[in-house]
Amino acid sequence: MSGIFITVLNMSLTASYCILVVIALRLLLRRQPKLLSYILWSVVLFRLLCPVSISGSFSLMRMDTKMISMENIEEINGANENNREENYDAYNNGATVNNLAEARNAEDTPDAGRTETSKQPRLQTVINAAAWIWLIGVVLLILRSAVSAMKLRRFLSKAVRTEDNIYEDEGIDTPFVMGIISPKIYLPPHLSEREKEYVLAHENIHIVRKDYMIKLAAYVAACIHWFNPFVWLAFSLMENDMEMSCDEAVLKKMGMENKEKYSRTLLSLSSETPMLQGNPIAFGERKVKERVSNILSYRKKALLTVVLTAAVLIAVGLGLAINPEAKSDTDESENINNINLTYKPNMAASDKLNKFVQEYAEAFCDRNGEVIASLYVNESTALADGEDMLLEKTEGGYSFGWSSPWPFFNDYRYLINEGEKKAEIWYYAIVSDPHVTVWKQEIQYIEKDGKYYLTETSIQFMDSISSKSEFDEAYLIEGEHIFVDYIDNGFAEAILSHMEEENSPFDYTVYEKPETAAEYILNLTGVVSVDESSRYSDTDKTGLATMRYTFADGSEVDIPMCAFTGDEAAGGKKVWVVDTHVWNAGAP
């Protein structure tokens, strides 16, 4: 329910933007045929009723059409990906380890997680409560209109049919159109022939244009967005434009010389008692004085003027109906997520199975306990299996995860083994040193009623690699070495900044030599010897080196390294990091 409500909120905000634009254009068009203004409201109706739209560069929308989302709401509590990106920006901007650690610990320690969890349910409760209040309001408005329509139908049951779809009833004081499939015109008795001619011309134009359907759709939209005062304003203005455009159409048909007589008919049949909202369309209900003023001042416009104005309005309407294009791949916020561990779907597996594994991996990265629990075959299995990862049920939902390190980015890689009904997922867990650890997770699943469900998960923290087999298990995936690029992602620059700090809690001198840097960065232990190639020298600005590590079991690995030199603020110092441009390409 909360998801639907958030979608409605986004639609309402987008429609409000369109409403303000249409109102401004309506003022500029006050001397143009009201049909133009009436048609322009269609883009507002589209935005209020249609949750999707195409995107394009022609869009005139100057706002995010998905301004509100669950991710944005979670960001208020510091629990979503955007917070992780902000912390990551801090790496790139040279934030201190202490500050990063404090920020991360405040968000991610088990105790803080429970505090956040206590906040999250409260926020979720507010959203859920608002969603139910919204739904109740929608139902009440529609029921009210439906009951009023039923009462009116019973009241009109004694109306006398005079011809075709025309009925007369002594209990009404203004003509109106009522009905959906077979709309009928109801008239008060004792109308003069001239008055009847004007009224029938007016109401038949409504029927031909299907105005009764448009008004009903507009009322449904107003009911859905009942909390938005702009929508009710738009509904009222749309009705005015509909009636005035119909008045103008009558004058075109019957002649401009009938302005005064038509106006007198409108005044004599006006009603101070409004009909029920949405339906029917009443002849003399909507702002009669404003309509009479428009009738008396109405002049036929030159065809060329009308055509040109209509062309401009069509272009504006299309621009408002089209969503803005997504930001380009060069957008800074997307570059933040550029950690070379992009997922690789199993092309042999079905799309549904790939999406299932992806949904779990992304929920794991987001520490989304709600989604994690929902993906298990049942709640008891979820809580028992997820105990090591701190999956807990609380009053308002589920909490999941602990303090850093944690995979803070939705970058992962996975392989699916359909025969054994399992998948392997690799993540990168990051702490604020910055330092990276590879996590390898295995998930077991079953298929039930056409859906996939988790039955068991296990995870291996590869923070102590003491053999080539362990090294390849962590970093060699499908014949390709994969690791975080410390330079492209700002880690090297952050390390240089930390090296300048006094009383740093970490010894950053490990990065000053390629042999110690590779051992620390790649979490190597049990190394008995290190051979250093002669491919670099201390005088090189961007030196290169290949380190050969020999483990206690005799196995060896070769690791390409490169030196990164900062700007003058870094004092000309350099740090050694893994040369992923060589390594990720499959060498050595």
Coordinates of N, CA, C and O in Angstrom, one line a residue, residues 212-361:
Y212 N -19.0 14.4 -20.8 CA -19.5 13.7 -19.6 C -18.5 12.6 -19.1 O -18.3 12.4 -17.9
M213 N -17.8 12.0 -20.1 CA -16.8 11.0 -19.7 C -15.5 11.7 -19.2 O -14.9 11.2 -18.3
I214 N -15.2 12.8 -19.9 CA -14.0 13.5 -19.4 C -14.1 14.1 -18.0 O -13.2 14.0 -17.2
K215 N -15.3 14.6 -17.7 CA -15.6 15.1 -16.4 C -15.5 14.0 -15.4 O -15.0 14.2 -14.3
L216 N -16.1 12.9 -15.7 CA -16.0 11.8 -14.8 C -14.6 11.3 -14.5 O -14.2 11.1 -13.3
A217 N -13.8 11.2 -15.6 CA -12.3 10.9 -15.4 C -11.6 11.9 -14.5 O -10.8 11.6 -13.7
A218 N -11.9 13.2 -14.8 CA -11.3 14.3 -14.0 C -11.7 14.2 -12.5 O -10.9 14.4 -11.6
Y219 N -13.0 13.8 -12.3 CA -13.4 13.7 -10.9 C -12.7 12.5 -10.2 O -12.3 12.6 -9.0
V220 N -12.6 11.4 -10.9 CA -11.9 10.2 -10.4 C -10.4 10.6 -10.0 O -9.9 10.3 -9.0
A221 N -9.8 11.4 -10.9 CA -8.4 11.9 -10.7 C -8.4 12.7 -9.4 O -7.5 12.6 -8.6
A222 N -9.4 13.6 -9.3 CA -9.4 14.5 -8.1 C -9.6 13.7 -6.8 O -9.1 14.0 -5.8
C223 N -10.4 12.6 -6.9 CA -10.6 11.7 -5.8 C -9.3 11.0 -5.4 O -9.0 10.9 -4.2
I224 N -8.6 10.6 -6.4 CA -7.3 9.9 -6.1 C -6.3 10.9 -5.5 O -5.6 10.5 -4.6
H225 N -6.3 12.1 -5.9 CA -5.4 13.1 -5.4 C -6.1 14.1 -4.5 O -5.8 15.3 -4.5
W226 N -7.1 13.6 -3.7 CA -7.9 14.5 -2.9 C -7.1 15.4 -1.9 O -7.6 16.5 -1.5
F227 N -6.0 15.0 -1.6 CA -5.1 15.8 -0.6 C -4.5 17.0 -1.2 O -3.9 17.8 -0.5
N228 N -4.5 17.1 -2.5 CA -3.8 18.1 -3.3 C -4.7 19.2 -3.7 O -5.5 19.1 -4.6
P229 N -4.6 20.4 -3.1 CA -5.6 21.5 -3.4 C -5.4 22.0 -4.8 O -6.4 22.5 -5.4
F230 N -4.2 21.8 -5.4 CA -4.0 22.2 -6.8 C -4.9 21.4 -7.7 O -5.4 21.9 -8.8
V231 N -5.1 20.1 -7.4 CA -5.9 19.3 -8.2 C -7.4 19.7 -8.2 O -8.0 19.7 -9.3
W232 N -7.9 20.1 -7.1 CA -9.3 20.6 -7.0 C -9.4 21.9 -7.7 O -10.5 22.1 -8.4
L233 N -8.4 22.7 -7.7 CA -8.4 24.0 -8.4 C -8.5 23.7 -9.9 O -9.2 24.3 -10.7
A234 N -7.6 22.8 -10.3 CA -7.6 22.4 -11.7 C -8.9 21.8 -12.2 O -9.4 22.1 -13.3
F235 N -9.6 21.0 -11.3 CA -10.9 20.4 -11.7 C -11.9 21.5 -11.9 O -12.7 21.5 -12.9
S236 N -11.9 22.5 -11.1 CA -12.9 23.6 -11.2 C -12.6 24.4 -12.4 O -13.5 24.8 -13.2
L237 N -11.3 24.8 -12.7 CA -11.0 25.5 -13.9 C -11.3 24.8 -15.2 O -11.7 25.4 -16.2
M238 N -11.0 23.5 -15.1 CA -11.3 22.6 -16.3 C -12.8 22.7 -16.6 O -13.2 22.8 -17.8
E239 N -13.6 22.6 -15.6 CA -15.1 22.6 -15.8 C -15.5 24.0 -16.4 O -16.3 24.0 -17.3
N240 N -14.9 25.0 -15.9 CA -15.2 26.3 -16.5 C -14.9 26.4 -17.9 O -15.6 26.9 -18.8
D241 N -13.7 25.9 -18.3 CA -13.2 26.0 -19.7 C -14.1 25.1 -20.5 O -14.4 25.4 -21.7
M242 N -14.5 23.9 -20.0 CA -15.4 23.0 -20.7 C -16.7 23.7 -21.1 O -17.2 23.7 -22.2
E243 N -17.3 24.4 -20.1 CA -18.6 25.0 -20.3 C -18.5 26.2 -21.2 O -19.3 26.4 -22.1
M244 N -17.4 27.0 -21.0 CA -17.3 28.2 -21.9 C -17.0 27.8 -23.3 O -17.4 28.5 -24.3
S245 N -16.2 26.8 -23.5 CA -15.9 26.3 -24.9 C -17.1 25.8 -25.5 O -17.3 25.9 -26.8
C246 N -18.0 25.2 -24.7 CA -19.3 24.7 -25.3 C -20.2 25.8 -25.6 O -20.9 25.8 -26.7
D247 N -20.2 26.9 -24.8 CA -21.0 28.1 -25.1 C -20.5 28.7 -26.5 O -21.4 29.1 -27.3
E248 N -19.2 28.7 -26.6 CA -18.7 29.3 -27.9 C -19.0 28.5 -29.1 O -19.3 29.0 -30.2
A249 N -19.1 27.1 -28.9 CA -19.4 26.2 -30.0 C -20.9 26.4 -30.4 O -21.2 26.4 -31.6
V250 N -21.8 26.7 -29.4 CA -23.2 27.0 -29.7 C -23.3 28.2 -30.5 O -24.1 28.3 -31.5
L251 N -22.6 29.3 -30.1 CA -22.7 30.6 -30.9 C -22.2 30.4 -32.3 O -22.7 31.0 -33.3
K252 N -21.1 29.6 -32.5 CA -20.6 29.3 -33.9 C -21.7 28.6 -34.7 O -21.8 28.9 -35.9
K253 N -22.4 27.7 -34.1 CA -23.4 27.0 -34.8 C -24.7 27.8 -35.1 O -25.2 27.7 -36.2
M254 N -25.1 28.6 -34.1 CA -26.4 29.3 -34.2 C -26.3 30.7 -34.6 O -27.3 31.4 -34.9
G255 N -25.0 31.2 -34.6 CA -24.9 32.6 -35.1 C -24.5 33.5 -34.0 O -25.1 33.5 -32.9
M256 N -23.6 34.5 -34.3 CA -23.1 35.4 -33.3 C -24.2 36.4 -32.8 O -24.1 37.0 -31.8
E257 N -25.2 36.6 -33.7 CA -26.3 37.5 -33.4 C -27.2 37.0 -32.2 O -28.0 37.8 -31.7
N258 N -27.0 35.8 -31.8 CA -27.8 35.2 -30.7 C -27.1 35.3 -29.3 O -27.6 34.7 -28.4
K259 N -26.1 36.1 -29.2 CA -25.4 36.2 -28.0 C -26.3 36.6 -26.8 O -26.3 36.0 -25.8
E260 N -27.0 37.7 -27.0 CA -27.8 38.2 -25.9 C -28.9 37.2 -25.5 O -29.2 37.0 -24.3
K261 N -29.6 36.7 -26.5 CA -30.7 35.7 -26.2 C -30.2 34.5 -25.5 O -30.8 34.0 -24.6
Y262 N -29.0 34.0 -26.0 CA -28.4 32.8 -25.3 C -28.0 33.1 -23.9 O -28.2 32.3 -23.0
S263 N -27.5 34.3 -23.7 CA -27.1 34.7 -22.3 C -28.3 34.8 -21.4 O -28.2 34.4 -20.2
R264 N -29.4 35.4 -21.9 CA -30.6 35.5 -21.1 C -31.1 34.1 -20.7 O -31.5 33.8 -19.6
T265 N -31.0 33.2 -21.7 CA -31.4 31.8 -21.4 C -30.6 31.2 -20.3 O -31.0 30.5 -19.4
L266 N -29.3 31.4 -20.4 CA -28.3 30.9 -19.4 C -28.6 31.4 -18.0 O -28.6 30.7 -17.0
L267 N -28.9 32.8 -18.0 CA -29.2 33.4 -16.7 C -30.5 32.9 -16.1 O -30.6 32.6 -14.9
S268 N -31.5 32.7 -16.9 CA -32.8 32.2 -16.4 C -32.8 30.8 -16.0 O -33.6 30.4 -15.1
L269 N -31.9 30.0 -16.5 CA -31.9 28.6 -16.1 C -30.7 28.2 -15.2 O -30.4 27.1 -15.0
S270 N -30.0 29.3 -14.6 CA -28.9 29.0 -13.8 C -29.4 28.4 -12.4 O -30.5 28.7 -12.0
S271 N -28.5 27.6 -11.8 CA -28.9 27.0 -10.5 C -27.9 27.3 -9.5 O -26.7 27.2 -9.7
E272 N -28.4 27.7 -8.3 CA -27.5 28.0 -7.2 C -27.1 26.7 -6.4 O -26.2 26.7 -5.6
T273 N -27.9 25.6 -6.7 CA -27.6 24.3 -6.0 C -26.8 23.5 -6.9 O -27.2 23.0 -8.0
P274 N -25.5 23.2 -6.6 CA -24.6 22.4 -7.5 C -25.0 21.0 -7.5 O -25.5 20.4 -6.6
M275 N -24.8 20.4 -8.7 CA -25.0 18.9 -8.9 C -23.9 18.2 -8.2 O -22.9 18.8 -7.8
L276 N -24.1 16.9 -8.1 CA -23.0 16.1 -7.5 C -21.8 16.2 -8.3 O -21.8 16.3 -9.5
Q277 N -20.6 16.1 -7.7 CA -19.3 16.2 -8.4 C -19.1 15.1 -9.4 O -19.5 13.9 -9.1
G278 N -18.5 15.4 -10.5 CA -18.1 14.3 -11.5 C -19.2 14.1 -12.5 O -18.9 13.9 -13.7
N279 N -20.4 14.1 -12.2 CA -21.5 13.8 -13.1 C -22.8 14.2 -12.4 O -22.9 14.0 -11.2
P280 N -23.8 14.8 -13.0 CA -23.9 15.1 -14.5 C -23.3 16.4 -14.8 O -22.7 17.1 -14.0
I281 N -23.4 16.8 -16.1 CA -23.0 18.1 -16.6 C -24.3 19.0 -16.7 O -25.2 18.7 -17.5
A282 N -24.3 20.0 -15.9 CA -25.5 20.9 -15.8 C -25.4 22.1 -16.6 O -24.3 22.8 -16.5
F283 N -26.4 22.5 -17.3 CA -26.4 23.7 -18.2 C -26.0 25.0 -17.5 O -25.2 25.7 -17.9
G284 N -26.7 25.2 -16.4 CA -26.5 26.5 -15.7 C -25.9 26.4 -14.4 O -26.3 27.2 -13.5
E285 N -25.0 25.5 -14.2 CA -24.4 25.4 -12.8 C -23.1 26.1 -12.6 O -22.8 26.6 -11.6
R286 N -22.2 26.1 -13.6 CA -20.9 26.6 -13.5 C -20.7 28.1 -13.7 O -20.9 28.6 -14.9
K287 N -20.4 28.9 -12.8 CA -20.1 30.3 -12.9 C -20.8 31.1 -14.0 O -20.1 31.4 -15.0
V288 N -22.1 31.2 -13.9 CA -22.9 31.7 -15.0 C -22.4 33.2 -15.4 O -22.4 33.5 -16.6
K289 N -22.2 34.0 -14.4 CA -21.8 35.4 -14.7 C -20.5 35.4 -15.5 O -20.4 36.2 -16.5
E290 N -19.5 34.6 -15.2 CA -18.3 34.5 -15.9 C -18.5 34.1 -17.4 O -17.9 34.6 -18.3
R291 N -19.4 33.1 -17.5 CA -19.7 32.6 -18.8 C -20.5 33.6 -19.7 O -20.2 33.8 -20.9
V292 N -21.4 34.3 -19.1 CA -22.1 35.4 -19.8 C -21.1 36.4 -20.3 O -21.2 36.9 -21.4
S293 N -20.2 36.8 -19.4 CA -19.2 37.8 -19.8 C -18.4 37.3 -21.0 O -18.1 38.1 -21.9
N294 N -18.0 36.1 -20.9 CA -17.2 35.5 -22.0 C -18.1 35.4 -23.3 O -17.5 35.7 -24.4
I295 N -19.3 35.1 -23.2 CA -20.2 35.0 -24.4 C -20.3 36.4 -25.0 O -20.2 36.5 -26.3
L296 N -20.6 37.4 -24.2 CA -20.8 38.8 -24.8 C -19.5 39.3 -25.4 O -19.6 40.2 -26.3
S297 N -18.3 38.9 -24.9 CA -17.1 39.4 -25.4 C -16.5 38.5 -26.5 O -15.4 38.9 -27.1
Y298 N -17.1 37.4 -26.8 CA -16.5 36.4 -27.7 C -16.5 37.0 -29.1 O -17.5 37.5 -29.6
R299 N -15.4 36.8 -29.8 CA -15.3 37.2 -31.2 C -14.6 36.0 -31.9 O -13.7 35.4 -31.4
K300 N -15.0 35.7 -33.1 CA -14.3 34.7 -33.9 C -12.9 35.2 -34.2 O -12.7 36.3 -34.5
K301 N -11.9 34.2 -34.0 CA -10.5 34.5 -34.3 C -10.1 34.1 -35.7 O -10.7 33.2 -36.3
A302 N -9.1 34.7 -36.2 CA -8.6 34.4 -37.5 C -8.1 32.9 -37.5 O -7.5 32.5 -36.5
L303 N -8.4 32.2 -38.5 CA -8.0 30.8 -38.5 C -6.5 30.6 -38.3 O -6.1 29.7 -37.6
L304 N -5.7 31.4 -39.0 CA -4.3 31.2 -38.9 C -3.8 31.4 -37.4 O -3.0 30.7 -37.0
T305 N -4.4 32.4 -36.8 CA -4.0 32.6 -35.3 C -4.4 31.4 -34.5 O -3.6 31.0 -33.6
V306 N -5.5 30.9 -34.7 CA -6.0 29.7 -33.9 C -5.1 28.5 -34.2 O -4.7 27.8 -33.3
V307 N -4.7 28.3 -35.5 CA -3.9 27.2 -35.8 C -2.5 27.3 -35.2 O -2.0 26.3 -34.7
L308 N -1.9 28.5 -35.3 CA -0.6 28.7 -34.8 C -0.6 28.5 -33.3 O 0.3 27.9 -32.7
T309 N -1.6 29.1 -32.6 CA -1.7 28.9 -31.1 C -1.9 27.5 -30.8 O -1.2 27.0 -29.8
A310 N -2.7 26.8 -31.5 CA -2.9 25.4 -31.2 C -1.7 24.6 -31.4 O -1.3 23.6 -30.6
A311 N -0.8 24.9 -32.4 CA 0.4 24.2 -32.7 C 1.4 24.4 -31.5 O 2.0 23.4 -31.0
V312 N 1.4 25.6 -31.0 CA 2.3 25.9 -29.9 C 1.9 25.1 -28.6 O 2.7 24.5 -27.9
L313 N 0.6 25.1 -28.4 CA 0.0 24.4 -27.2 C 0.2 22.9 -27.3 O 0.4 22.2 -26.3
I314 N 0.1 22.4 -28.5 CA 0.3 20.9 -28.7 C 1.8 20.6 -28.3 O 2.1 19.6 -27.6
A315 N 2.7 21.4 -28.8 CA 4.1 21.2 -28.4 C 4.4 21.3 -26.9 O 5.1 20.5 -26.3
V316 N 3.7 22.3 -26.3 CA 3.9 22.5 -24.8 C 3.3 21.3 -24.1 O 3.8 20.7 -23.2
G317 N 2.1 20.8 -24.6 CA 1.4 19.7 -24.0 C 2.3 18.4 -24.0 O 2.4 17.7 -23.1
L318 N 2.9 18.2 -25.2 CA 3.8 17.0 -25.4 C 5.0 17.2 -24.5 O 5.4 16.2 -23.8
G319 N 5.5 18.4 -24.4 CA 6.7 18.6 -23.5 C 6.4 18.3 -22.0 O 7.2 17.8 -21.3
L320 N 5.2 18.7 -21.6 CA 4.8 18.4 -20.2 C 4.5 17.0 -20.0 O 4.6 16.5 -18.8
A321 N 4.1 16.2 -21.0 CA 3.7 14.8 -20.9 C 4.9 13.9 -20.9 O 4.9 12.8 -20.5
I322 N 6.1 14.4 -21.4 CA 7.3 13.6 -21.6 C 8.2 13.8 -20.3 O 8.4 15.0 -19.9
N323 N 8.7 12.7 -19.8 CA 9.6 12.8 -18.7 C 11.0 13.3 -19.2 O 11.4 13.0 -20.3
P324 N 11.8 14.0 -18.3 CA 13.1 14.3 -18.7 C 14.0 13.1 -18.9 O 13.8 12.1 -18.2
E325 N 15.0 13.1 -19.7 CA 15.9 12.0 -19.9 C 16.7 11.8 -18.7 O 17.0 12.7 -17.9
A326 N 17.1 10.5 -18.5 CA 17.9 10.2 -17.3 C 19.3 10.8 -17.5 O 19.7 11.1 -18.6
K327 N 19.9 11.1 -16.4 CA 21.2 11.7 -16.4 C 22.2 10.8 -17.2 O 22.1 9.6 -17.2
S328 N 23.2 11.4 -17.8 CA 24.1 10.7 -18.6 C 25.1 9.9 -17.8 O 25.2 10.1 -16.6
D329 N 25.8 9.0 -18.4 CA 26.7 8.1 -17.7 C 27.9 8.9 -17.1 O 28.5 8.3 -16.3
T330 N 28.1 10.1 -17.6 CA 29.2 10.8 -17.0 C 28.8 11.6 -15.8 O 29.6 12.3 -15.2
D331 N 27.5 11.5 -15.3 CA 27.1 12.1 -14.1 C 27.9 11.7 -12.9 O 28.2 10.5 -12.8
E332 N 28.3 12.6 -12.1 CA 29.2 12.4 -11.0 C 28.6 11.3 -10.1 O 29.4 10.5 -9.6
S333 N 27.3 11.3 -9.8 CA 26.7 10.4 -8.9 C 26.9 9.0 -9.4 O 26.9 8.0 -8.6
E334 N 26.9 8.8 -10.7 CA 27.0 7.4 -11.2 C 28.5 7.0 -11.2 O 28.8 5.8 -11.0
N335 N 29.4 8.0 -11.4 CA 30.8 7.6 -11.3 C 31.2 7.1 -9.9 O 32.2 6.3 -9.8
I336 N 30.5 7.5 -8.9 CA 30.8 7.1 -7.6 C 30.7 5.6 -7.5 O 31.5 4.9 -6.7
N337 N 29.9 5.0 -8.2 CA 29.6 3.6 -8.1 C 30.4 2.7 -9.0 O 30.1 1.6 -9.3
N338 N 31.5 3.3 -9.5 CA 32.3 2.6 -10.5 C 33.4 1.7 -9.9 O 34.5 2.0 -10.0
I339 N 33.0 0.6 -9.4 CA 33.9 -0.3 -8.7 C 34.1 -1.5 -9.6 O 33.6 -2.5 -9.2
N340 N 34.3 -1.7 -10.7 CA 34.7 -2.8 -11.5 C 34.2 -4.2 -11.1 O 34.8 -5.2 -11.5
L341 N 33.3 -4.3 -10.2 CA 32.7 -5.6 -9.8 C 31.3 -5.7 -10.3 O 30.4 -6.1 -9.6
T342 N 31.1 -5.2 -11.5 CA 29.7 -5.2 -12.0 C 29.2 -6.7 -12.1 O 30.0 -7.6 -12.4
Y343 N 27.9 -6.9 -11.8 CA 27.4 -8.2 -11.8 C 27.4 -8.8 -13.2 O 27.3 -8.1 -14.2
K344 N 27.6 -10.1 -13.3 CA 27.6 -10.8 -14.6 C 26.5 -11.9 -14.6 O 26.7 -12.9 -14.0
P345 N 25.4 -11.6 -15.1 CA 24.3 -12.6 -15.1 C 24.7 -13.9 -15.8 O 25.4 -13.9 -16.7
N346 N 24.1 -14.9 -15.3 CA 24.2 -16.2 -16.0 C 23.3 -16.3 -17.2 O 22.1 -16.4 -17.0
M347 N 23.8 -16.2 -18.4 CA 22.9 -16.1 -19.5 C 22.1 -17.3 -19.8 O 21.1 -17.3 -20.4
A348 N 22.6 -18.4 -19.2 CA 21.8 -19.7 -19.4 C 20.6 -19.8 -18.5 O 19.7 -20.5 -18.8
A349 N 20.6 -19.0 -17.4 CA 19.5 -19.0 -16.5 C 18.4 -18.1 -17.0 O 18.6 -17.2 -17.8
S350 N 17.2 -18.3 -16.5 CA 16.0 -17.5 -16.9 C 16.2 -16.1 -16.3 O 16.9 -15.8 -15.4
D351 N 15.5 -15.2 -17.0 CA 15.4 -13.8 -16.5 C 14.9 -13.7 -15.1 O 15.4 -13.0 -14.2
K352 N 13.9 -14.6 -14.8 CA 13.3 -14.5 -13.5 C 14.3 -15.0 -12.4 O 14.3 -14.4 -11.3
L353 N 15.1 -16.0 -12.7 CA 16.1 -16.4 -11.7 C 17.2 -15.4 -11.6 O 17.6 -15.1 -10.5
N354 N 17.6 -14.8 -12.7 CA 18.6 -13.7 -12.6 C 18.1 -12.6 -11.7 O 18.8 -12.0 -10.9
K355 N 16.9 -12.2 -11.9 CA 16.3 -11.1 -11.2 C 16.2 -11.4 -9.7 O 16.3 -10.6 -8.8
F356 N 15.9 -12.7 -9.4 CA 15.8 -13.1 -8.0 C 17.1 -13.0 -7.3 O 17.2 -12.4 -6.2
V357 N 18.2 -13.4 -8.0 CA 19.5 -13.3 -7.4 C 20.0 -11.9 -7.2 O 20.5 -11.5 -6.2
Q358 N 19.6 -11.1 -8.3 CA 20.0 -9.7 -8.2 C 19.2 -9.0 -7.1 O 19.8 -8.1 -6.4
E359 N 18.0 -9.3 -6.9 CA 17.2 -8.6 -5.9 C 17.7 -9.0 -4.5 O 17.8 -8.1 -3.6
Y360 N 18.2 -10.2 -4.3 CA 18.8 -10.6 -3.0 C 20.1 -9.8 -2.8 O 20.3 -9.3 -1.7
A361 N 21.0 -9.8 -3.8 CA 22.3 -9.2 -3.7 C 22.1 -7.7 -3.4 O 22.9 -7.2 -2.6

